[in-house]
XYZ file of N, CA and C in Angstrom:
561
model
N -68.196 1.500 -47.616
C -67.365 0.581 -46.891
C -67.634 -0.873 -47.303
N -68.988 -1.146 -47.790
C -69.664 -2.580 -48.337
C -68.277 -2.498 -49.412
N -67.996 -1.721 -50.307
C -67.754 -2.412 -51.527
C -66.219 -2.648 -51.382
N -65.320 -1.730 -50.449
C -64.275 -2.139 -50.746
C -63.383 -3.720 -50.686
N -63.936 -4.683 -49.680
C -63.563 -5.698 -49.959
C -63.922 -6.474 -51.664
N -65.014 -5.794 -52.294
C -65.493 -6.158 -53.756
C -64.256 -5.679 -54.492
N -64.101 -4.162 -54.056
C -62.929 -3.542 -55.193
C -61.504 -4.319 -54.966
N -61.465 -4.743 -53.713
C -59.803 -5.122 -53.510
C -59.761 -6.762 -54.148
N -60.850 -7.354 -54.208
C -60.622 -8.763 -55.223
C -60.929 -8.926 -56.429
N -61.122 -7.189 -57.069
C -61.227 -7.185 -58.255
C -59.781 -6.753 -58.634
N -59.024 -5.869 -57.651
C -57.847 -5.681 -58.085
C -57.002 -6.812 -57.810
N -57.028 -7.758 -57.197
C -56.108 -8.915 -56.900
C -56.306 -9.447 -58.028
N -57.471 -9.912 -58.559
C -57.853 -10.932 -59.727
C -57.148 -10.048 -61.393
N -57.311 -9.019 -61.340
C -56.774 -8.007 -62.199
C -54.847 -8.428 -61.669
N -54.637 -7.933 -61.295
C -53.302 -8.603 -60.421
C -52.746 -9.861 -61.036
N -53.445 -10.987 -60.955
C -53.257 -12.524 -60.888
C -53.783 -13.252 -62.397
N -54.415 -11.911 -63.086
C -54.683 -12.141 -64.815
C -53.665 -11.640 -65.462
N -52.682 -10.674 -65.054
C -51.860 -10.104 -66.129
C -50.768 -10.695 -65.556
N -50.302 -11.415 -64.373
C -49.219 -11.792 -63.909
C -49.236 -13.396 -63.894
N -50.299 -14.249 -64.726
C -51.102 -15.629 -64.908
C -50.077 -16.132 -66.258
N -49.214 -17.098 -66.346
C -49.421 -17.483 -67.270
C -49.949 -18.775 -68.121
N -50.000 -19.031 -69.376
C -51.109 -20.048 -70.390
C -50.096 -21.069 -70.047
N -51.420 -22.287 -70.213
C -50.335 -23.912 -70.393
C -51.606 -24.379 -70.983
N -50.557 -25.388 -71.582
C -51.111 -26.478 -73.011
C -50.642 -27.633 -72.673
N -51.088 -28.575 -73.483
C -50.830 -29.910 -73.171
C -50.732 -30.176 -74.922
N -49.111 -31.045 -74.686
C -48.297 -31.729 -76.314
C -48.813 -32.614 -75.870
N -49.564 -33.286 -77.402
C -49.951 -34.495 -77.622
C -49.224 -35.335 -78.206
N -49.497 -36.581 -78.199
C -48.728 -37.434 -79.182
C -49.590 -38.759 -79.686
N -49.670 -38.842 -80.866
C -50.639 -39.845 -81.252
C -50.141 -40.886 -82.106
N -49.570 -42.406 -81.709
C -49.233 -42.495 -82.458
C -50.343 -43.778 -83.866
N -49.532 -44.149 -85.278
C -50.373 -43.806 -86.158
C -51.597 -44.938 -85.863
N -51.283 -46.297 -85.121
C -51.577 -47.214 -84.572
C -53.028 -47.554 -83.731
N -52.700 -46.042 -82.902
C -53.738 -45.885 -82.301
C -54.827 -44.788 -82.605
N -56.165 -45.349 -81.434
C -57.210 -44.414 -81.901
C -57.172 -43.374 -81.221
N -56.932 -43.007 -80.028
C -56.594 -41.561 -79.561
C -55.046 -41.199 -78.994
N -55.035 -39.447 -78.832
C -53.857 -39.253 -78.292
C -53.891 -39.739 -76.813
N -52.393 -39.595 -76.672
C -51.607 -39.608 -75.290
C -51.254 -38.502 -74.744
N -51.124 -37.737 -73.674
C -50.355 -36.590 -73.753
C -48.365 -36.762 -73.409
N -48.438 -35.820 -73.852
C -46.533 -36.003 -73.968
C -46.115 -35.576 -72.786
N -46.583 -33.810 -73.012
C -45.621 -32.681 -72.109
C -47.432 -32.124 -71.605
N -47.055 -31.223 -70.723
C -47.571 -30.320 -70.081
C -46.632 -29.029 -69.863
N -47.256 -27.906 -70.886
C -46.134 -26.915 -70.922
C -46.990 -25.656 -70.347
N -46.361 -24.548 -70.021
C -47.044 -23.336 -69.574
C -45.758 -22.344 -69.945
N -46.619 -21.185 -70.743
C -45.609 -20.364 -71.453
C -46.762 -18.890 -70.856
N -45.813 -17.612 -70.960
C -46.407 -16.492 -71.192
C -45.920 -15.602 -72.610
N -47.238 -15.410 -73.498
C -47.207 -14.753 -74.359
C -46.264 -13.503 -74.601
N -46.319 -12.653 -73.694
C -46.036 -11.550 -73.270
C -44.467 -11.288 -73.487
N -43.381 -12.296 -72.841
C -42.221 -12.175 -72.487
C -41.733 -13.130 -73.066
N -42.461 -14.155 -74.374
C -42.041 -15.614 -74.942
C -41.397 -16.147 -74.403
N -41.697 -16.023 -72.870
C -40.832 -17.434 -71.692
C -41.807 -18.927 -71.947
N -40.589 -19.939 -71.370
C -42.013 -21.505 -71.229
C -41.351 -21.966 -70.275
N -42.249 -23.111 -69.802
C -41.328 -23.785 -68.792
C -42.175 -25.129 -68.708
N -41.674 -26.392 -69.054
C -41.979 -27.851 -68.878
C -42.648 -28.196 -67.705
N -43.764 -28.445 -67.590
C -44.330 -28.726 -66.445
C -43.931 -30.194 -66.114
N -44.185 -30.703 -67.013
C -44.230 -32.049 -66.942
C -43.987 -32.790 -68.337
N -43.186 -34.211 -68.678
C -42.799 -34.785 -69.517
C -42.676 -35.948 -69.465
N -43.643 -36.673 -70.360
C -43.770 -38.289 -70.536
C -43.343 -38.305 -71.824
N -41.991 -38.764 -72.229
C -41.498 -39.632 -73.671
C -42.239 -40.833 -73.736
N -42.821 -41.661 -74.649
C -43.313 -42.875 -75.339
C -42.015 -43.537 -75.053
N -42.478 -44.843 -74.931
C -41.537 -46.057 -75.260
C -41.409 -46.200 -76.340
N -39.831 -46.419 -76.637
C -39.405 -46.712 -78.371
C -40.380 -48.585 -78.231
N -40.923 -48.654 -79.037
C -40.786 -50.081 -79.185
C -40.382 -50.048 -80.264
N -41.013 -49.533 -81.579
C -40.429 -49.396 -83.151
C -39.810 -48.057 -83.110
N -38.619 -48.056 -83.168
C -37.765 -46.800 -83.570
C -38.463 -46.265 -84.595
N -38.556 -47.225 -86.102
C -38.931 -46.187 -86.603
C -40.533 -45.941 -87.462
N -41.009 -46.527 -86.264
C -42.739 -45.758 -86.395
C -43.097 -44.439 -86.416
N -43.902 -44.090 -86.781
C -44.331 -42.594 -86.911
C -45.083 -42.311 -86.168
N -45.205 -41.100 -85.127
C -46.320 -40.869 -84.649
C -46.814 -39.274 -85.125
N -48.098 -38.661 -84.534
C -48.303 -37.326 -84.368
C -47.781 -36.719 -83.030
N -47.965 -35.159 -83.719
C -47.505 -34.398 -82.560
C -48.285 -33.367 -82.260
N -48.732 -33.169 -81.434
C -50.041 -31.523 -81.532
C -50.812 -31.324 -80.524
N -52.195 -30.531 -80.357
C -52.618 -30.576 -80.054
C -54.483 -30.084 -80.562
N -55.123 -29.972 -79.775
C -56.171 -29.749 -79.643
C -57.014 -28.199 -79.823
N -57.197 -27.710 -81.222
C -58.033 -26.368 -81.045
C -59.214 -26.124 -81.028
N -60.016 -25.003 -80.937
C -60.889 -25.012 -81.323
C -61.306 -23.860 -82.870
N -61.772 -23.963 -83.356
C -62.561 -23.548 -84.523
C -63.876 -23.169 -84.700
N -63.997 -22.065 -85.607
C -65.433 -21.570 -85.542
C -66.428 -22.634 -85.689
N -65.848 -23.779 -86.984
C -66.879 -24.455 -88.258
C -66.514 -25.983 -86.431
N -65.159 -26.118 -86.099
C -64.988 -27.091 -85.003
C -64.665 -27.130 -83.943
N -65.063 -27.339 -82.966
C -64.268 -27.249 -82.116
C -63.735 -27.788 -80.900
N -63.293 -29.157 -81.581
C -62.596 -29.963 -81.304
C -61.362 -30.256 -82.504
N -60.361 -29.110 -83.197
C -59.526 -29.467 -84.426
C -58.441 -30.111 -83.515
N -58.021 -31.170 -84.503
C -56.504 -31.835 -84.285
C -55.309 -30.638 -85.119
N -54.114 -30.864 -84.977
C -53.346 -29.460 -85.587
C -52.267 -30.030 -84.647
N -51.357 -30.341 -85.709
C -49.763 -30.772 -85.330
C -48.811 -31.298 -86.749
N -47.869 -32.219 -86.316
C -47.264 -32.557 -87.509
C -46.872 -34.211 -86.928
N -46.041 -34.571 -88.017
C -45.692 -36.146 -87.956
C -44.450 -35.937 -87.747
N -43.938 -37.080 -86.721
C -42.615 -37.244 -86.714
C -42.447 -38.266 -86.372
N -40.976 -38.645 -86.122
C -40.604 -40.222 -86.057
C -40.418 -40.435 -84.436
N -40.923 -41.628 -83.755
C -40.687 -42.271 -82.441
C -39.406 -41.791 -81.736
N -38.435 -41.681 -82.376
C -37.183 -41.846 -82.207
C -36.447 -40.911 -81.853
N -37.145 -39.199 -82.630
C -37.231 -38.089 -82.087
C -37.144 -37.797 -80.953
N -38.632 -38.672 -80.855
C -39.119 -38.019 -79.045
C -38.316 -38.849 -77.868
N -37.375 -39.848 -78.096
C -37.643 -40.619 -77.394
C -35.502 -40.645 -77.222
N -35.044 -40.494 -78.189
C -33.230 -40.964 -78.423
C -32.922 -39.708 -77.718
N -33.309 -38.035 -77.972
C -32.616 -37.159 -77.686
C -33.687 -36.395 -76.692
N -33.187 -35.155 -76.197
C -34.115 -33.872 -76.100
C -34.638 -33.519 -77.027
N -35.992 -33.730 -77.136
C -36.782 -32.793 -78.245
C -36.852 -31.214 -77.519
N -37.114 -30.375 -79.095
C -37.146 -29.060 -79.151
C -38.411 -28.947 -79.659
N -39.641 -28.525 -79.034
C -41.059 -28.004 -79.709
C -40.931 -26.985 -79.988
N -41.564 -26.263 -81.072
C -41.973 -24.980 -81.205
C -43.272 -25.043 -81.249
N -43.668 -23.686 -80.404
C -45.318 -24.050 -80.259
C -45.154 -21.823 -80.956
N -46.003 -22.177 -81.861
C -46.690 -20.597 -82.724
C -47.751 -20.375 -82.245
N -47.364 -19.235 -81.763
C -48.909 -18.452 -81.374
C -49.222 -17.536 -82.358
N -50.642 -18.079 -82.103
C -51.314 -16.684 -82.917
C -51.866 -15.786 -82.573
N -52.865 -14.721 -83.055
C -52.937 -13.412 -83.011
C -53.516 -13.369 -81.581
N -54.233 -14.129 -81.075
C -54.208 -14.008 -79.906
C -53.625 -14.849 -78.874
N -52.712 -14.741 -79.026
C -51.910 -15.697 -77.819
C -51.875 -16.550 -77.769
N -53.320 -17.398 -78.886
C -53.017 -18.592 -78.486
C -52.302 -19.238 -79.567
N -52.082 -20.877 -78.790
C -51.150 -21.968 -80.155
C -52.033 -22.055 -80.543
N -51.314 -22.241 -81.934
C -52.122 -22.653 -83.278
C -51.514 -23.986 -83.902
N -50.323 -24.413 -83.673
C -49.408 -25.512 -84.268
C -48.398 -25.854 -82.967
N -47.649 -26.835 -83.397
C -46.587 -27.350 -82.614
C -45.571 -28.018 -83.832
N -44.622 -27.668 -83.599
C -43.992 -28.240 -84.583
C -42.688 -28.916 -83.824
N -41.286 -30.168 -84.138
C -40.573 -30.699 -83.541
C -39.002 -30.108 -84.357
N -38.201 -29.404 -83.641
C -37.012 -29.402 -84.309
C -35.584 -29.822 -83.422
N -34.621 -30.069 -84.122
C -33.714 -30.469 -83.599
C -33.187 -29.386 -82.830
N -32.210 -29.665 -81.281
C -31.520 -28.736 -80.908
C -29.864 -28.609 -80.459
N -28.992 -27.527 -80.889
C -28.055 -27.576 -80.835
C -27.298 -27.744 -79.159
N -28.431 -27.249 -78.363
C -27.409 -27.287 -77.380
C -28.214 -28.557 -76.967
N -28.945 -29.245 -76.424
C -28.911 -30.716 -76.759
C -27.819 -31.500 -76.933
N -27.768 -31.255 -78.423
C -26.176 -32.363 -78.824
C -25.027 -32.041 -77.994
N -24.877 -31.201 -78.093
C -23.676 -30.707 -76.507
C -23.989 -30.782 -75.388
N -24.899 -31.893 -74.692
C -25.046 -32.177 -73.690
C -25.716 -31.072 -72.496
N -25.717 -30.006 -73.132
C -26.204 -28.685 -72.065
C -27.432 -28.928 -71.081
N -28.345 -29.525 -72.202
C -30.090 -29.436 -71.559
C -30.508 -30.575 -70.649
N -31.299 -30.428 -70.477
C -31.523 -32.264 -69.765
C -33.173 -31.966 -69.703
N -33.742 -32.724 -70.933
C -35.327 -32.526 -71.200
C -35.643 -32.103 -72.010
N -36.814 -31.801 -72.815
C -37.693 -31.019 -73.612
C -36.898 -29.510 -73.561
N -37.056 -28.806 -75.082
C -36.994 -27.735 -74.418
C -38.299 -26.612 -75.401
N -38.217 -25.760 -74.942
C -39.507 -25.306 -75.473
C -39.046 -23.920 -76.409
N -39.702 -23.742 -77.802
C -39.328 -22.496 -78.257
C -40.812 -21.775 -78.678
N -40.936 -20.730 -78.275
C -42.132 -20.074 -78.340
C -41.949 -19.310 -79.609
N -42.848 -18.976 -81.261
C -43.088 -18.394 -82.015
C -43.978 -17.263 -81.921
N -43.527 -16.231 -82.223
C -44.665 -15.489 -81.974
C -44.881 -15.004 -83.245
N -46.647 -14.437 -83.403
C -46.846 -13.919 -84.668
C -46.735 -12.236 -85.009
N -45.332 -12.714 -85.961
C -44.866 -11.229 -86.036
C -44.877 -10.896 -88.032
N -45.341 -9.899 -88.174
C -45.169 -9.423 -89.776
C -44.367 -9.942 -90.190
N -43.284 -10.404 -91.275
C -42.729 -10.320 -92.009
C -42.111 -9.501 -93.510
N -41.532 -9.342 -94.040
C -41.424 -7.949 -95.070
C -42.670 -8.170 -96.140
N -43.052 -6.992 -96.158
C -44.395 -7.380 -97.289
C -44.353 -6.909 -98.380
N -44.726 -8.014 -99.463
C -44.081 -7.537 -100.906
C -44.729 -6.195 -101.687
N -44.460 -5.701 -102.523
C -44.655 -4.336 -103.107
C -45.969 -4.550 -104.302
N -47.441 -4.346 -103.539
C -48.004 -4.770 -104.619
C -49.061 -3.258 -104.982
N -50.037 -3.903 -106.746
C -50.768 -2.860 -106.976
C -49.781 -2.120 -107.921
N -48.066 -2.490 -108.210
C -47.675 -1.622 -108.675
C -47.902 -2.116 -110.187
N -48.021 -0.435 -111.171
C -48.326 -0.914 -112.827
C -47.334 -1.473 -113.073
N -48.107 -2.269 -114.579
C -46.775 -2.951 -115.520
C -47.126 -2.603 -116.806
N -46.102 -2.260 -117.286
C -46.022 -1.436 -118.551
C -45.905 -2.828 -119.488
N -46.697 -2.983 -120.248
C -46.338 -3.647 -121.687
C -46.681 -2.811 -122.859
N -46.276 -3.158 -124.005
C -46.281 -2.917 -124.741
C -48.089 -3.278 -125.893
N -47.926 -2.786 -127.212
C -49.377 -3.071 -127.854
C -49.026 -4.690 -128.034
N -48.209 -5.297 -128.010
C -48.517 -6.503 -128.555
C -48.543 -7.158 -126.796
N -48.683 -6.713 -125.777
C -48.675 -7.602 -124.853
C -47.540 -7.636 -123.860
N -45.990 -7.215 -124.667
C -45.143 -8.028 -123.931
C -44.407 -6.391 -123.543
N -43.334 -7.022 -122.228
C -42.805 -6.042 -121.605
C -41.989 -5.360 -122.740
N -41.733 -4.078 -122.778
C -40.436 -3.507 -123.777
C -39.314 -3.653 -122.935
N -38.380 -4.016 -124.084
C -37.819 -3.954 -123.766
C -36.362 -3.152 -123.539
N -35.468 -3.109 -122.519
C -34.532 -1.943 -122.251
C -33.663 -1.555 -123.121
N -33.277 -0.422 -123.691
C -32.311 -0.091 -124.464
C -31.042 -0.562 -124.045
N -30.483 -0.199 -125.122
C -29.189 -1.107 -125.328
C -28.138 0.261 -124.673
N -27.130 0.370 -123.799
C -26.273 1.184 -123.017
C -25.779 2.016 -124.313
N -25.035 3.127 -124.643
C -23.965 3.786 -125.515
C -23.334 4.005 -124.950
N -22.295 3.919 -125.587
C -21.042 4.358 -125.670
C -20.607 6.004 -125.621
N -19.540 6.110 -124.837
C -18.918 7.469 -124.989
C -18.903 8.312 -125.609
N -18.507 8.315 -127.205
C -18.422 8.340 -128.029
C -19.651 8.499 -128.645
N -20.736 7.639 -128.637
C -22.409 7.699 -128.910
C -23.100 9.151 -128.004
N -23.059 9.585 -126.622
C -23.207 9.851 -126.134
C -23.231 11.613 -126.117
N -21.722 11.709 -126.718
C -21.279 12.820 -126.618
C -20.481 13.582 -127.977
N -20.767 13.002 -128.989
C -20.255 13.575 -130.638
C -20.685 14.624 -130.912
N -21.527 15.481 -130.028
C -21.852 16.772 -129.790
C -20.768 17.727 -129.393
N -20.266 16.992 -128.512
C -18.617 17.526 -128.275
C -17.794 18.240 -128.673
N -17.674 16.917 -129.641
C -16.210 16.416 -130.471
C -16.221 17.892 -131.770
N -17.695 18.094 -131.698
C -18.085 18.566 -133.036
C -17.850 20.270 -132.425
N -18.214 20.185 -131.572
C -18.405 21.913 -130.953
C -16.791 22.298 -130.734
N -15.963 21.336 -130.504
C -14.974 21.402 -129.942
C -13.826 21.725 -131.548
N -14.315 20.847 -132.578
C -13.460 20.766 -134.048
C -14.360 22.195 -134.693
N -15.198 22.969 -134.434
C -15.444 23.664 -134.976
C -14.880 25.457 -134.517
N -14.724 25.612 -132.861
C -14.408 25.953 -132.591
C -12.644 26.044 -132.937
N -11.906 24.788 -133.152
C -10.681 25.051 -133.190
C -10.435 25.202 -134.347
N -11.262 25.435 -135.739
C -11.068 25.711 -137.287
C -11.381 27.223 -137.205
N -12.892 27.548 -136.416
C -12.788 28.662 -136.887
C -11.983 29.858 -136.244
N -10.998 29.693 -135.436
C -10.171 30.523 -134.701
C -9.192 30.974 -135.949
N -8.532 32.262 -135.168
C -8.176 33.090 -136.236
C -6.696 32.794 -136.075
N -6.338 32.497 -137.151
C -5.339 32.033 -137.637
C -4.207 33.288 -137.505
N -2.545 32.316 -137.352
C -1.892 33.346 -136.631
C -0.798 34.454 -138.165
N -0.441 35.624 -137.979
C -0.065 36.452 -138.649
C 0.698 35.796 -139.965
């Protein structure tokens, strides 16, 4: 009887881990300064590649077209504190709705953030950030290990040249003219 209140907040917490989802924080650095800012506050689940904007601070344009970073914060075996994002222009973040893509990797987590333009944006649809989740999936994998035939001097041989009908089949022509000579001629 001691343990079942133990077992029932192990199943809640079991419960509230698979039904939990991850949030990150978009950085933005721009080139000027010595540390980041944060942008967004996003929370996505791996599972169902849903996201949802927690929160969103655009930079003030002052220079349209200054450059800043975009990313965030990993960790690494050799570091772990890595920077990991890309560059983009002020003007991005700041004229339209930006579109992040944040890639996860093998385990769920981001590994990059990257900024792309979005279509429904320009058509007025969205109103904010919007978020596109990558997930890490195979791609077609090329055909390797297979031999290659060259030749003694090195180089591939190369393919014969097609024949002709005629090349092909004068076996025919011949079975066919011999047959119609040696038939027996009529009375």
């Amino acid at each position: 009887m001691r343990f079942l209140p133990t077992i029932l907040s192990a199943v809640s917490l079991l419960i509230s881990v698979t039904n939990a989802s991850l949030s990150t924080d978009i950085l933005y650095w721009p080139l000027e300064s010595s540390h980041p800012s944060v942008l967004a506050r996003v929370s996505y689940d791996p599972a169902s590649l849903k996201s949802d904007v927690i929160s969103y601070h655009p930079p003030k344009d002052d220079q349209s077209d200054s450059l800043v970073r975009i990313g965030l914060y990993t960790s690494t075996p050799t570091n772990k504190k890595q920077w990991v994002g890309s560059l983009v222009s002020l003007s991005s973040l700041t004229a339209s709705e930006p579109t992040f893509r944040l890639h996860l990797g093998p385990a769920n987590e981001i590994y990059t953030i990257s900024l792309s333009s979005s279509s429904a944006s320009a058509q007025g649809l969205t109103s904010g950030p919007q978020i596109d989740l990558v997930s890490n999936e195979s791609g077609t994998q090329p055909h390797l290990n297979r031999p290659v035939v060259v030749g003694p001097d090195g180089q591939t041989p190369e393919k014969p040249e097609e024949k002709s009908l005629l090349q092909k089949y004068w076996w025919v022509l011949l079975i066919i003219t011999f047959i119609s000579m040696s038939g027996g001629g009529g009375e």
